[in-house]
Amino acid sequence: MLAVFDLDGTLLDGDSTGIWLWERVRRSPLRALLALAAAPIAGPMVAIPRTRRAGASVLLWIATFGLREKDLRASLNRFGEAFRAGESKLTWRAGGLATLNEHLTRGDRVVVVTAAPALLAEALIGPLGHPIEVLGTSLKRRGGGWVADVHCRHQRKCQALAEAGHGARWTYAYTDSLDDLPLLRGAERPVIVKGGKAAERRLFRAGLLNGRAAAW
């Protein structure tokens, strides 16, 4: 069986991209100044799905200007190492990690599909040492920095799964957001990781009669 997991807010208790970017920006007065100047425009753009990719790219560019690919990978790997060492604000969600391990123990195929950069997700997931496939937003170099290329969110997550050979249907899907509604609709057993009656009503209104809410 195929189990598909979102990353931020589902397996992780926090926004991995935002924390990594902030850690880079705060170490440089120039980057911090540029981010502060861009925040009134880029911040609201990130909050709106249609402009999220552009807004995130502005902040990503500021945080990565001057980095070659090997420098970018090194920065992400250091972030992953700090996360593993417990030196990051980012933490695993206990319920998410336990559920992921249950699927692995049963021999299910597990894919993490995320709007975070794929390279960042790999730096966090890879050290778990399990056969977990990671799909995420691709990056490209632009003007001396890095920006989002193909933003892996909403319907694009399903396209990424199809392009990776997983078809259009999967057994399980776990996410904390109805922005992932296409992902949930592709699952036989969709789960939104926010417990309570409110989450159940959201699933029902979205037409996911077979969905359930789990309090992680």
Short mmCIF file of C-alpha atoms in Angstrom, two decimals:
data_model
loop_
_atom_site.label_atom_id
_atom_site.label_comp_id
_atom_site.label_asym_id
_atom_site.label_seq_id
_atom_site.Cartn_x
_atom_site.Cartn_y
_atom_site.Cartn_z
CA MET A 1 0.00 0.00 0.00
CA LEU A 2 1.09 3.58 -0.62
CA ALA A 3 1.02 6.11 2.24
CA VAL A 4 1.50 9.77 1.30
CA PHE A 5 2.49 12.35 3.92
CA ASP A 6 2.65 16.11 3.86
CA LEU A 7 5.68 17.47 5.77
CA ASP A 8 5.18 20.84 7.50
CA GLY A 9 2.43 20.72 10.11
CA THR A 10 1.95 16.99 9.54
CA LEU A 11 5.25 15.26 10.26
CA LEU A 12 6.96 18.43 11.49
CA ASP A 13 5.71 20.85 14.11
CA GLY A 14 6.64 23.99 12.22
CA ASP A 15 7.46 25.56 8.84
CA SER A 16 10.78 24.05 7.80
CA THR A 17 11.37 26.53 4.96
CA GLY A 18 10.53 29.56 7.07
CA ILE A 19 12.82 28.48 9.92
CA TRP A 20 15.73 27.69 7.59
CA LEU A 21 15.34 31.03 5.78
CA TRP A 22 15.11 32.98 9.04
CA GLU A 23 18.24 31.30 10.40
CA ARG A 24 20.14 32.35 7.27
CA VAL A 25 18.76 35.90 7.24
CA ARG A 26 19.40 36.66 10.91
CA ARG A 27 23.12 35.85 10.57
CA SER A 28 23.61 38.62 7.99
CA PRO A 29 22.77 42.29 8.67
CA LEU A 30 22.42 42.94 4.94
CA ARG A 31 20.06 39.99 4.39
CA ALA A 32 18.08 41.00 7.47
CA LEU A 33 17.72 44.56 6.16
CA LEU A 34 16.58 43.34 2.73
CA ALA A 35 14.12 40.87 4.27
CA LEU A 36 12.69 43.60 6.49
CA ALA A 37 12.21 45.86 3.47
CA ALA A 38 10.57 43.07 1.43
CA ALA A 39 8.35 41.70 4.21
CA PRO A 40 5.39 44.12 3.78
CA ILE A 41 4.98 42.89 0.19
CA ALA A 42 6.31 39.33 0.26
CA GLY A 43 4.59 38.42 3.55
CA PRO A 44 1.00 38.93 2.31
CA MET A 45 1.90 37.24 -0.98
CA VAL A 46 3.00 34.10 0.89
CA ALA A 47 -0.32 34.04 2.73
CA ILE A 48 -2.33 33.90 -0.56
CA PRO A 49 -2.17 30.58 -2.45
CA ARG A 50 -2.10 32.17 -5.91
CA THR A 51 0.89 34.39 -5.10
CA ARG A 52 2.63 32.12 -2.57
CA ARG A 53 5.32 30.93 -4.99
CA ALA A 54 6.31 34.48 -5.96
CA GLY A 55 6.32 35.75 -2.38
CA ALA A 56 8.34 32.80 -1.13
CA SER A 57 10.79 33.24 -4.01
CA VAL A 58 11.51 36.83 -2.96
CA LEU A 59 12.44 35.72 0.56
CA LEU A 60 14.29 32.67 -0.73
CA TRP A 61 16.36 34.83 -3.08
CA ILE A 62 17.32 37.22 -0.27
CA ALA A 63 18.41 34.32 1.95
CA THR A 64 20.42 32.54 -0.76
CA PHE A 65 21.94 35.33 -2.85
CA GLY A 66 25.56 34.48 -3.58
CA LEU A 67 25.24 30.74 -2.93
CA ARG A 68 26.44 28.25 -5.51
CA GLU A 69 24.64 24.91 -5.65
CA LYS A 70 27.21 23.20 -3.43
CA ASP A 71 26.88 26.06 -0.91
CA LEU A 72 23.10 25.74 -0.95
CA ARG A 73 23.30 22.02 -0.31
CA ALA A 74 25.84 22.58 2.47
CA SER A 75 23.53 25.10 4.16
CA LEU A 76 20.61 22.67 4.00
CA ASN A 77 22.72 19.81 5.32
CA ARG A 78 23.88 21.93 8.27
CA PHE A 79 20.26 22.78 8.99
CA GLY A 80 19.39 19.08 8.90
CA GLU A 81 22.26 18.27 11.26
CA ALA A 82 21.14 20.95 13.73
CA PHE A 83 17.60 19.57 13.55
CA ARG A 84 18.79 16.03 14.34
CA ALA A 85 20.86 17.35 17.22
CA GLY A 86 17.84 19.11 18.73
CA GLU A 87 19.37 22.53 18.10
CA SER A 88 16.49 23.83 15.94
CA LYS A 89 13.06 25.29 16.67
CA LEU A 90 11.76 22.61 14.33
CA THR A 91 10.59 19.32 15.89
CA TRP A 92 8.91 16.12 14.81
CA ARG A 93 5.22 15.71 15.59
CA ALA A 94 5.15 12.57 17.72
CA GLY A 95 1.90 11.25 16.25
CA GLY A 96 3.07 11.86 12.70
CA LEU A 97 6.39 10.13 13.20
CA ALA A 98 4.72 7.19 14.95
CA THR A 99 2.23 6.77 12.08
CA LEU A 100 5.00 6.98 9.49
CA ASN A 101 6.95 4.28 11.35
CA GLU A 102 3.83 2.08 11.53
CA HIS A 103 3.54 2.17 7.75
CA LEU A 104 7.22 1.39 7.30
CA THR A 105 6.98 -1.53 9.75
CA ARG A 106 4.07 -2.96 7.77
CA GLY A 107 6.09 -2.75 4.59
CA ASP A 108 4.01 0.01 2.99
CA ARG A 109 5.60 2.35 0.48
CA VAL A 110 5.93 5.83 1.97
CA VAL A 111 6.22 9.11 0.04
CA VAL A 112 6.60 12.57 1.56
CA VAL A 113 5.27 15.23 -0.81
CA THR A 114 5.72 18.81 0.29
CA ALA A 115 5.64 22.43 -0.81
CA ALA A 116 9.02 22.86 0.90
CA PRO A 117 12.09 22.66 -1.33
CA ALA A 118 12.81 19.02 -2.13
CA LEU A 119 16.47 19.51 -1.15
CA LEU A 120 15.43 20.78 2.27
CA ALA A 121 12.95 17.93 2.81
CA GLU A 122 15.63 15.39 1.86
CA ALA A 123 18.05 16.91 4.39
CA LEU A 124 15.43 16.37 7.11
CA ILE A 125 13.98 13.00 6.03
CA GLY A 126 17.08 11.26 4.69
CA PRO A 127 18.85 10.81 8.05
CA LEU A 128 15.91 8.76 9.34
CA GLY A 129 17.54 5.95 7.39
CA HIS A 130 14.31 4.57 5.93
CA PRO A 131 13.30 3.99 2.29
CA ILE A 132 11.17 7.15 2.08
CA GLU A 133 10.75 8.90 -1.25
CA VAL A 134 10.71 12.71 -1.09
CA LEU A 135 8.95 14.98 -3.60
CA GLY A 136 8.94 18.74 -3.22
CA THR A 137 9.40 22.15 -4.78
CA SER A 138 12.29 22.40 -7.21
CA LEU A 139 14.64 25.39 -7.13
CA LYS A 140 16.46 27.28 -9.85
CA ARG A 141 19.22 29.88 -9.81
CA ARG A 142 18.11 33.36 -10.80
CA GLY A 143 20.12 36.58 -10.56
CA GLY A 144 22.72 35.13 -8.23
CA GLY A 145 20.22 33.62 -5.80
CA TRP A 146 17.72 30.78 -5.71
CA VAL A 147 13.95 30.90 -6.32
CA ALA A 148 11.13 28.37 -6.54
CA ASP A 149 10.80 26.68 -9.92
CA VAL A 150 7.92 24.16 -9.86
CA HIS A 151 5.95 24.84 -6.67
CA CYS A 152 4.78 21.50 -5.28
CA ARG A 153 1.43 22.44 -3.73
CA HIS A 154 -2.30 21.70 -4.23
CA GLN A 155 -2.90 19.80 -7.52
CA ARG A 156 0.80 19.87 -8.32
CA LYS A 157 1.42 17.38 -5.49
CA CYS A 158 -0.76 14.86 -7.32
CA GLN A 159 1.08 15.57 -10.57
CA ALA A 160 4.40 15.00 -8.83
CA LEU A 161 3.17 11.64 -7.53
CA ALA A 162 1.98 10.64 -11.01
CA GLU A 163 5.28 11.70 -12.61
CA ALA A 164 7.13 9.61 -10.00
CA GLY A 165 5.18 6.54 -11.10
CA HIS A 166 2.57 6.37 -8.33
CA GLY A 167 -0.50 6.87 -10.49
CA ALA A 168 -3.56 8.88 -9.51
CA ARG A 169 -4.72 6.90 -6.46
CA TRP A 170 -3.06 5.96 -3.18
CA THR A 171 -4.22 4.18 -0.06
CA TYR A 172 -3.48 6.80 2.61
CA ALA A 173 -2.95 10.56 2.59
CA TYR A 174 -2.04 12.58 5.68
CA THR A 175 -2.04 16.38 5.79
CA ASP A 176 -2.88 19.26 8.09
CA SER A 177 -4.35 21.51 5.40
CA LEU A 178 -7.27 21.49 2.99
CA ASP A 179 -4.95 23.19 0.52
CA ASP A 180 -4.04 19.53 -0.04
CA LEU A 181 -7.63 18.66 -0.96
CA PRO A 182 -6.60 17.09 -4.31
CA LEU A 183 -4.17 14.86 -2.39
CA LEU A 184 -6.91 13.83 0.05
CA ARG A 185 -9.37 13.14 -2.76
CA GLY A 186 -6.86 10.79 -4.38
CA ALA A 187 -6.70 8.62 -1.25
CA GLU A 188 -8.84 5.68 -0.23
CA ARG A 189 -8.28 6.67 3.39
CA PRO A 190 -7.70 10.43 3.68
CA VAL A 191 -6.69 11.82 7.07
CA ILE A 192 -6.55 15.46 8.12
CA VAL A 193 -4.22 15.86 11.05
CA LYS A 194 -6.35 18.18 13.13
CA GLY A 195 -8.63 16.44 15.56
CA GLY A 196 -12.06 17.43 16.77
CA LYS A 197 -15.51 17.97 15.34
CA ALA A 198 -14.47 21.09 13.41
CA ALA A 199 -11.96 19.10 11.36
CA GLU A 200 -14.52 16.37 10.74
CA ARG A 201 -17.03 18.95 9.49
CA ARG A 202 -14.40 20.37 7.13
CA LEU A 203 -13.82 16.92 5.68
CA PHE A 204 -17.54 16.34 5.28
CA ARG A 205 -18.05 19.72 3.54
CA ALA A 206 -15.17 18.88 1.19
CA GLY A 207 -17.02 15.72 0.16
CA LEU A 208 -14.57 13.33 1.82
CA LEU A 209 -17.13 11.04 3.38
CA ASN A 210 -14.46 8.39 3.96
CA GLY A 211 -12.10 10.88 5.60
CA ARG A 212 -11.19 11.08 9.24
CA ALA A 213 -9.55 13.58 11.56
CA ALA A 214 -6.62 12.57 13.75
CA ALA A 215 -5.35 14.65 16.66
CA TRP A 216 -1.56 14.66 16.34
#
